[in-house]
mmCIF file of C-alpha atoms in Angstrom:
data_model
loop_
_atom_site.group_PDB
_atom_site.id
_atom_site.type_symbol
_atom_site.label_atom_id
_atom_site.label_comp_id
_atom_site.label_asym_id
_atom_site.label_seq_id
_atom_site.Cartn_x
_atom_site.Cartn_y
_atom_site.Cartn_z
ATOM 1 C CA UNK P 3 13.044 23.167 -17.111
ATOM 2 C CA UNK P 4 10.571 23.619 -14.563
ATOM 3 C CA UNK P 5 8.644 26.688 -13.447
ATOM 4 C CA UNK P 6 10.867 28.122 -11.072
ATOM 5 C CA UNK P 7 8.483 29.125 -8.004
ATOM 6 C CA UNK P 8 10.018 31.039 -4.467
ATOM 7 C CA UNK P 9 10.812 27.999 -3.244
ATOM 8 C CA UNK P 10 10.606 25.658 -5.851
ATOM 9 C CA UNK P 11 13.660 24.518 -6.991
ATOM 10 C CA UNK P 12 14.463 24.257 -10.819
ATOM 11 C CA UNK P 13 15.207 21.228 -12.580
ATOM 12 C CA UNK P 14 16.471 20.497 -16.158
ATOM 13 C CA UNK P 15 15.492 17.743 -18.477
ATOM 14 C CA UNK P 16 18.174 15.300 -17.160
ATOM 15 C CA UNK P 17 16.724 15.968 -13.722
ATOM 16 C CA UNK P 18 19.390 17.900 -11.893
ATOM 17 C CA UNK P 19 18.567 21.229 -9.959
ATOM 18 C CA UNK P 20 19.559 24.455 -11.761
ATOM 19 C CA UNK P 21 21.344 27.201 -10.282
ATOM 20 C CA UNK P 22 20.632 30.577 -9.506
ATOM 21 C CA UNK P 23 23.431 33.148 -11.335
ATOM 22 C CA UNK P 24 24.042 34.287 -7.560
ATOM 23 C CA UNK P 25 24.788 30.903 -6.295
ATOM 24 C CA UNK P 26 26.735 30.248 -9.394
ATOM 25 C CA UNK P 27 28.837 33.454 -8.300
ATOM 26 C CA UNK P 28 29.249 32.623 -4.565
ATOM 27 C CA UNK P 29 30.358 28.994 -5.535
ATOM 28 C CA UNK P 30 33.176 30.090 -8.082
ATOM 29 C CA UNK P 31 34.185 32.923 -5.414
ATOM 30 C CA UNK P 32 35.059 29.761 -2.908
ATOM 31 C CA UNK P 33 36.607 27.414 -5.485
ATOM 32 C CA UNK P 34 40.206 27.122 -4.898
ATOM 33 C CA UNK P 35 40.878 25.799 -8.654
ATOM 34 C CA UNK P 36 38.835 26.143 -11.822
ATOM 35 C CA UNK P 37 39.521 24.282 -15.665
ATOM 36 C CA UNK P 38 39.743 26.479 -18.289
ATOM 37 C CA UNK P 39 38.649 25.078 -21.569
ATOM 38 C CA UNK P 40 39.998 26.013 -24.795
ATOM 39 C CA UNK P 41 41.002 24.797 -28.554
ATOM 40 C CA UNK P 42 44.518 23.379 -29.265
ATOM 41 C CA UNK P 43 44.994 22.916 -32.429
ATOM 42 C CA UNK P 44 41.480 22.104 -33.554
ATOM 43 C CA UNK P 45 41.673 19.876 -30.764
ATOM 44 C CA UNK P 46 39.360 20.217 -27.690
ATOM 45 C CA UNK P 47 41.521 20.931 -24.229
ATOM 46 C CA UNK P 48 41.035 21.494 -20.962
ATOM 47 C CA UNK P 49 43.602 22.568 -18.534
ATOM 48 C CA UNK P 50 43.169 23.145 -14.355
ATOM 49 C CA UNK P 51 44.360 26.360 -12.590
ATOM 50 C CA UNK P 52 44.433 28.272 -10.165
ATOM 51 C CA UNK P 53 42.088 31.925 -10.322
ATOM 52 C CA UNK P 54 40.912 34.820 -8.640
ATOM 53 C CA UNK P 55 37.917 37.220 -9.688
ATOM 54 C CA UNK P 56 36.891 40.057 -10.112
ATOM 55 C CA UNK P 57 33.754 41.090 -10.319
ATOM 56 C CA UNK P 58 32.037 38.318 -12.257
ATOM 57 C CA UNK P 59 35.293 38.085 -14.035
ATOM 58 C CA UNK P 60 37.861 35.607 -13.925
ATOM 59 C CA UNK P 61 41.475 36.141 -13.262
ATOM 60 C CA UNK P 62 44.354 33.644 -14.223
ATOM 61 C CA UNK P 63 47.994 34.159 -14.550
ATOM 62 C CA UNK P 64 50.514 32.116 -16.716
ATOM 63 C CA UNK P 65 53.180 32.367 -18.773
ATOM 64 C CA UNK P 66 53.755 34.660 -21.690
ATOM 65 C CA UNK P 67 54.796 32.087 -24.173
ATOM 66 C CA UNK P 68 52.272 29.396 -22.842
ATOM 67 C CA UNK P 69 49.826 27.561 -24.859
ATOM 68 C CA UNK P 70 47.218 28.750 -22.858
ATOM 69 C CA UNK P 71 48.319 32.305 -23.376
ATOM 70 C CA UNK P 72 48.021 31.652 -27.043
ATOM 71 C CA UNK P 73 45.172 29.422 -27.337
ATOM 72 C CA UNK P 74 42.815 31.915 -24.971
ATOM 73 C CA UNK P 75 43.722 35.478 -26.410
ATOM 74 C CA UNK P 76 40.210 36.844 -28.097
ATOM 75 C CA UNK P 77 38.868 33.748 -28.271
ATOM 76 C CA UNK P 78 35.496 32.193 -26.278
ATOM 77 C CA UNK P 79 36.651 29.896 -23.525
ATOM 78 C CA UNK P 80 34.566 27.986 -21.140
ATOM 79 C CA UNK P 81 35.519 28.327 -17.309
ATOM 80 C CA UNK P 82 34.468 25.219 -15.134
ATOM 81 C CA UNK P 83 34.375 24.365 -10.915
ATOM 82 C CA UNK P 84 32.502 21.869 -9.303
ATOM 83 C CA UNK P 85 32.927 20.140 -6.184
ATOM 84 C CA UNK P 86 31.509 16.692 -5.318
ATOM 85 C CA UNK P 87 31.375 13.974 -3.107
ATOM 86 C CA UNK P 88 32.167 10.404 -3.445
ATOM 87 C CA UNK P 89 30.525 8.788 -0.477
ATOM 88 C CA UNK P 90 26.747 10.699 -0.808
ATOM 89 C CA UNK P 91 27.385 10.421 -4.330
ATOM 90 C CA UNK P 92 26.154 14.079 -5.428
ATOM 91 C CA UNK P 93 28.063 17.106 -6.378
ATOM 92 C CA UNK P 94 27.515 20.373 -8.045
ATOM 93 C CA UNK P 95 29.620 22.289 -11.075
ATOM 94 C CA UNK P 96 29.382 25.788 -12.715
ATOM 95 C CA UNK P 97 30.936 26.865 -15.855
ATOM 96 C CA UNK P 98 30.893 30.421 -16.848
ATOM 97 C CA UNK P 99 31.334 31.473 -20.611
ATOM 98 C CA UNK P 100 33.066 34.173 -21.933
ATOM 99 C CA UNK P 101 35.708 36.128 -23.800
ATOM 100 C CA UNK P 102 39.390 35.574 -22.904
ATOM 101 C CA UNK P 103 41.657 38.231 -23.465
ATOM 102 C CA UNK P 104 45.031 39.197 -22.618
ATOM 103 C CA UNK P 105 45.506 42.154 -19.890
ATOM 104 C CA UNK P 106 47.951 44.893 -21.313
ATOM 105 C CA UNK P 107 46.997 47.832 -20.376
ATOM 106 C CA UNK P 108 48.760 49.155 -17.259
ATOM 107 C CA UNK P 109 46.444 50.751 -15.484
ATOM 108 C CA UNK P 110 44.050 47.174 -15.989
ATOM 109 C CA UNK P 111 47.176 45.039 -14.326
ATOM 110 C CA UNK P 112 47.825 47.451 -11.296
ATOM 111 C CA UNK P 113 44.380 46.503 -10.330
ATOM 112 C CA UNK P 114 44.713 42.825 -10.899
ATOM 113 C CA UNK P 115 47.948 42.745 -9.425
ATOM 114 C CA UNK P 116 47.071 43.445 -5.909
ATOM 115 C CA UNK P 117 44.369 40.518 -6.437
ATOM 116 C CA UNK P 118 45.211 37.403 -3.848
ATOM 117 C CA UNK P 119 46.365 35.663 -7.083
ATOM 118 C CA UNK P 120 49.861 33.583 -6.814
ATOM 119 C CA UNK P 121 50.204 30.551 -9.095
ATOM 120 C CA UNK P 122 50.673 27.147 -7.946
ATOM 121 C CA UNK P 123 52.706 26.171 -11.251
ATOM 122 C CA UNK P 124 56.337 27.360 -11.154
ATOM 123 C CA UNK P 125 58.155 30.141 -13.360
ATOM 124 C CA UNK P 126 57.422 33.331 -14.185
ATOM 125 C CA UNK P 127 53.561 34.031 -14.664
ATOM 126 C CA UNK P 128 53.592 37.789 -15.661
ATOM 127 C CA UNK P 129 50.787 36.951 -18.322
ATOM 128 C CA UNK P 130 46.939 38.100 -17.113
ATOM 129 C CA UNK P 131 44.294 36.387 -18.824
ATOM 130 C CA UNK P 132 40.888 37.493 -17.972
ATOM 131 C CA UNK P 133 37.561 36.000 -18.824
ATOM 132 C CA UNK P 134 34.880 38.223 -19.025
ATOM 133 C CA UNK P 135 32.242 36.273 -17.930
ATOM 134 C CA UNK P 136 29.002 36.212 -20.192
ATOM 135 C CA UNK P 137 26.560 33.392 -19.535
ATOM 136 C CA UNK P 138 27.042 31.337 -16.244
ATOM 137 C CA UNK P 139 25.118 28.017 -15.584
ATOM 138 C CA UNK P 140 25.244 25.526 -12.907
ATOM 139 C CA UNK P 141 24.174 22.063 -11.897
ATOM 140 C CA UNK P 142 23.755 20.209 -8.475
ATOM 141 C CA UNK P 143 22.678 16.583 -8.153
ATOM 142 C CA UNK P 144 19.470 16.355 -6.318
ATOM 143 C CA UNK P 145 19.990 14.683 -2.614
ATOM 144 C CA UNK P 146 18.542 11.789 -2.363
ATOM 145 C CA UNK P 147 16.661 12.145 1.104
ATOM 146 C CA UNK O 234 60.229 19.461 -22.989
ATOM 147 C CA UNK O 235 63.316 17.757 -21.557
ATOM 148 C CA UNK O 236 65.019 14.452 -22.750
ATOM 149 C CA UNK O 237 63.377 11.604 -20.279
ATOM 150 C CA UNK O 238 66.096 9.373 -18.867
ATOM 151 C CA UNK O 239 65.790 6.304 -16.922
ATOM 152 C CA UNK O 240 65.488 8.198 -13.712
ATOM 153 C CA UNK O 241 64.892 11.823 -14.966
ATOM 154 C CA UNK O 242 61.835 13.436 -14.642
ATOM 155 C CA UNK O 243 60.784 15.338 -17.896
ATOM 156 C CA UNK O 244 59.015 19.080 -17.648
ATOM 157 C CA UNK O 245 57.288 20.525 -20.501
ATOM 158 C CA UNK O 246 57.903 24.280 -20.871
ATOM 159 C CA UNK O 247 55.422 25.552 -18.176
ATOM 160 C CA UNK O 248 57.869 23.676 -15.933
ATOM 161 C CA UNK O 249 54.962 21.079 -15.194
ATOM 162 C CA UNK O 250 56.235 17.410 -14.843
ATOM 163 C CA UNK O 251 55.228 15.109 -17.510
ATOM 164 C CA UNK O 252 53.477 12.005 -16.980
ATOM 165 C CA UNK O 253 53.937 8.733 -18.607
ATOM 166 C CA UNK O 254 51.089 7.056 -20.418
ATOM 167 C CA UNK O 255 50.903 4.565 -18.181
ATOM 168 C CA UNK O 256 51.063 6.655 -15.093
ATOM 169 C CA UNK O 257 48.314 9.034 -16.365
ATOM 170 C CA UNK O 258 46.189 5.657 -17.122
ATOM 171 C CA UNK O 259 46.715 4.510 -13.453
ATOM 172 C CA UNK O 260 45.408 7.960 -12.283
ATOM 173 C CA UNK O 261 42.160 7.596 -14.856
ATOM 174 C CA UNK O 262 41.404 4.047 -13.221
ATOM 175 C CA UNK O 263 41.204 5.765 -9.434
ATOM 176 C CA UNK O 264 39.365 8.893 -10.216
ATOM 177 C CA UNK O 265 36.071 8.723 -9.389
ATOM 178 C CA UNK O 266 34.957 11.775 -11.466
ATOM 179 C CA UNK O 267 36.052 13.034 -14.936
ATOM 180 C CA UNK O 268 35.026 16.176 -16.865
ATOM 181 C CA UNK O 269 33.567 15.477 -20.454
ATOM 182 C CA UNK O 270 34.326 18.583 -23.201
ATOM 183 C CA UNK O 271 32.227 19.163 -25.884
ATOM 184 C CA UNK O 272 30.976 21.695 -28.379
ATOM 185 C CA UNK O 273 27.127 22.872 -27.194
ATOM 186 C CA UNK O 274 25.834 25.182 -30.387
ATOM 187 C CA UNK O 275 29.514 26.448 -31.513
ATOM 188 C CA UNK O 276 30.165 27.050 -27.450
ATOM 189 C CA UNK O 277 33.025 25.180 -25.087
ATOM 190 C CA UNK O 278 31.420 23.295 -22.687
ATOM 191 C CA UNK O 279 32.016 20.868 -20.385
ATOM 192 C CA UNK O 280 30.456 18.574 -17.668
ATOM 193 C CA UNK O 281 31.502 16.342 -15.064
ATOM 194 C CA UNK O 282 30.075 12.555 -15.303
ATOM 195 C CA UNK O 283 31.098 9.600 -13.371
ATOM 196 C CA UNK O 284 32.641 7.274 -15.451
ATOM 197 C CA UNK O 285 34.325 3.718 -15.987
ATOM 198 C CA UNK O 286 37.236 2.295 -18.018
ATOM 199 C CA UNK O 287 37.248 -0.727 -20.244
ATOM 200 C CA UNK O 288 40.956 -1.040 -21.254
ATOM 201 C CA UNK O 289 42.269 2.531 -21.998
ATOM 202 C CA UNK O 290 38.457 3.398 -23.349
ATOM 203 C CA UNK O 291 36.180 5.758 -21.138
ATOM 204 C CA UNK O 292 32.852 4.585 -20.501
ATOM 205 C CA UNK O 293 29.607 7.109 -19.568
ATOM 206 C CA UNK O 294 26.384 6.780 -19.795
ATOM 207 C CA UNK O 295 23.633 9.332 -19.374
ATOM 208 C CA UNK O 296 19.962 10.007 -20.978
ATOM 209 C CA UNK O 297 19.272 9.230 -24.323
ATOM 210 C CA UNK O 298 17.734 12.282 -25.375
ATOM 211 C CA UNK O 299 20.747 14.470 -23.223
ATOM 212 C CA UNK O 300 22.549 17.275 -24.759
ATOM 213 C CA UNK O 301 25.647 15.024 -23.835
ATOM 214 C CA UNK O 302 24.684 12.356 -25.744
ATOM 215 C CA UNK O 303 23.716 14.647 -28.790
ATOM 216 C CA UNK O 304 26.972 16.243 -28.800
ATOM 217 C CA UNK O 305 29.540 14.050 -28.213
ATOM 218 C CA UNK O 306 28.112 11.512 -30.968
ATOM 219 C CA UNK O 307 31.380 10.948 -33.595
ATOM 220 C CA UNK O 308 32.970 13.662 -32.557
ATOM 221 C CA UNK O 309 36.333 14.422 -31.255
ATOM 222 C CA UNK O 310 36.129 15.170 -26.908
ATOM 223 C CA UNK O 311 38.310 15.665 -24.136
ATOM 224 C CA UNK O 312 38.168 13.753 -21.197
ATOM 225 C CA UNK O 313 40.129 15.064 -18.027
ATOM 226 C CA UNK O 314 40.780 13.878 -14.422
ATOM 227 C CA UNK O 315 42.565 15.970 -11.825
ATOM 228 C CA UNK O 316 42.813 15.980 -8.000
ATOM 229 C CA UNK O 317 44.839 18.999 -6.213
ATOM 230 C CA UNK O 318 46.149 20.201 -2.412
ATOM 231 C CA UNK O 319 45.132 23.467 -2.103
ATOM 232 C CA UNK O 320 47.666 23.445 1.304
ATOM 233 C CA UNK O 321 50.687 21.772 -0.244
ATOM 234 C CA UNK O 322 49.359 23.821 -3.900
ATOM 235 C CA UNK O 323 50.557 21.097 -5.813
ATOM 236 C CA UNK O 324 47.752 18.706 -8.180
ATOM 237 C CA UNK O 325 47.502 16.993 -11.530
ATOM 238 C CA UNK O 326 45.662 16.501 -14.314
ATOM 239 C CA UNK O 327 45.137 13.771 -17.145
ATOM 240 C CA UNK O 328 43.188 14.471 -20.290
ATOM 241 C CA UNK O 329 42.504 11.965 -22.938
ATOM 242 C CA UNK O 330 41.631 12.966 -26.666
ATOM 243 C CA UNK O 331 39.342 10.249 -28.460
ATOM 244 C CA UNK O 332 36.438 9.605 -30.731
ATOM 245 C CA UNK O 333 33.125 9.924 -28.853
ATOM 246 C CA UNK O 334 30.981 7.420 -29.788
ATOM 247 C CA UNK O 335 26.843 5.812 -28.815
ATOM 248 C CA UNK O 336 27.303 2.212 -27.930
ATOM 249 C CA UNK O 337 24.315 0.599 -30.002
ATOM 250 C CA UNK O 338 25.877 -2.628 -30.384
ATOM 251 C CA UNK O 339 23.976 -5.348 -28.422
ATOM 252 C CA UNK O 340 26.840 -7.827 -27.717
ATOM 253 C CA UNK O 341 29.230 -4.222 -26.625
ATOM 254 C CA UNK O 342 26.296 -3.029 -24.687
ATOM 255 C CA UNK O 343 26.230 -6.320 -22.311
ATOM 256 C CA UNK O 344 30.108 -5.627 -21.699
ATOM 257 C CA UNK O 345 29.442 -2.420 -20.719
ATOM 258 C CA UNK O 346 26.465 -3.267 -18.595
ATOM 259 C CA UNK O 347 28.481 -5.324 -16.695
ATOM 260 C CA UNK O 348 30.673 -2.187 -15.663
ATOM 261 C CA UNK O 349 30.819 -1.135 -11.952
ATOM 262 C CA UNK O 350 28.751 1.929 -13.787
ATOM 263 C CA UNK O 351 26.120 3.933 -11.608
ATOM 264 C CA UNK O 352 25.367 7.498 -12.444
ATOM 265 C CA UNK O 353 25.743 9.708 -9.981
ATOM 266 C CA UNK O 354 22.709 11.675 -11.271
ATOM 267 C CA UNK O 355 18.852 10.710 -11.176
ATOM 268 C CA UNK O 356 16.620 9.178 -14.044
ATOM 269 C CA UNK O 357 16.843 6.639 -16.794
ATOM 270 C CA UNK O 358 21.061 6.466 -17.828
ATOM 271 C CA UNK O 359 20.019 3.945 -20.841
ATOM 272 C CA UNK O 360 22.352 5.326 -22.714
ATOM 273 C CA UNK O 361 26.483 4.583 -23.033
ATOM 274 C CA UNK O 362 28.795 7.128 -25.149
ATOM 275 C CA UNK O 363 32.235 4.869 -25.541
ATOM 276 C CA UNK O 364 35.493 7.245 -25.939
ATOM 277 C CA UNK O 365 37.619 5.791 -27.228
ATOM 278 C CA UNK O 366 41.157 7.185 -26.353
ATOM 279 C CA UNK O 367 43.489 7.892 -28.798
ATOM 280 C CA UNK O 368 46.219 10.560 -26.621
ATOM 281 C CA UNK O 369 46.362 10.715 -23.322
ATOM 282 C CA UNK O 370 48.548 13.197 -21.332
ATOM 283 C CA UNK O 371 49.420 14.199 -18.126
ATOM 284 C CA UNK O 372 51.257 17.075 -15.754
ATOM 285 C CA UNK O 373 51.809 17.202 -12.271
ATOM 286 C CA UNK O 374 53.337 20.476 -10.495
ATOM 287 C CA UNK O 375 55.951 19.707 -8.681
ATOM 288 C CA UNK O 376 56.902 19.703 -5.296
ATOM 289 C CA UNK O 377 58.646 22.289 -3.974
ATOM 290 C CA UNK O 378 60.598 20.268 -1.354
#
């Protein structure tokens, strides 16, 4: 990684610019849909949804019974947006690690019910799973001009 | 997850519809970005990549010395495509299981180099990881019309 300068922008070893933790923050704030990723039965898996945060933290809501509800609870998840486009060719992505947990405690679901959080899959989604967000990274390929 | 009939449309228990093999292999073939997941030192991660398909197999290639091409070397990896309507809220998702693999092979590498395959990103992509794809699956919310 390169010596990041005022207005020098950071590279990694494969050449794409690094992200600032703020930019990281304001691009996963304005991402309609994130991929959480998880293990399923010693099996890597990835799964898209919909989110909200708070904080750094991010929200989801599923099922009680789902596999996701299972597969997430106390366990170290990666959390994944990116955006990109296919006629400039470039594109950026941001994944956030952290803990998921399940949200029981009443007072802790008051507040992240009244988030703008409804859930694009159908059925009942009364389950919270937050991430609490630990390390965030992010990538952008370079423009070419 | 329902009984799939000739015309039925089977849901899993998320009430997501499932996709056939074949129909979540016609949606790999059009995307024009996938998202690789690996293990990074014990962590989740996961990384978007351009990509091609040679039969059911997804093709990738990157830097030799990457941390992708480090990690995914024999090892077990999800693959997933997705594309979503944030106005209509509806989307999918495919994600294929397989065997991450270099491509050293001299007579596989020509094959492969003969792949509509240009990174996205900048600097030497010398190097090919093969997955090849053991399950595939696929969900689709539906539509609520």
């Amino acid at each position: 990684m390169n010596v990041e300068g005022h207005n020098a922008v950071a590279t990694d070893t494969a050449g794409l610019e690094v992200l600032a933790r703020e930019e990281c923050l304001r691009l996963l704030s304005q991402a309609p849909i994130g991929r959480i990723v998880f293990t399923d039965q010693a099996l890597p898996a990835v799964q898209p949804v919909n989110f909200a945060m708070l904080g750094t933290d991010i929200i989801i809501r599923t099922s009680p019974g789902s596999k996701l509800a299972q597969a997430t609870q106390d366990t170290v998840v990666a959390f994944e947006v990116d955006d990109y486009d296919v006629t400039e060719r470039t594109g950026w992505s941001v994944m956030v690690i952290g803990l998921g947990r399940a949200v029981d405690d009443p007072a802790e679901r008051a507040v992240l019910e009244a988030l703008p959080l409804n859930p694009w899959a159908p059925g009942s989604r009364s389950h919270y799973i937050r991430i609490v967000t630990d390390i965030v990274t992010g990538r952008r390929i370079p423009t070419r001009r």
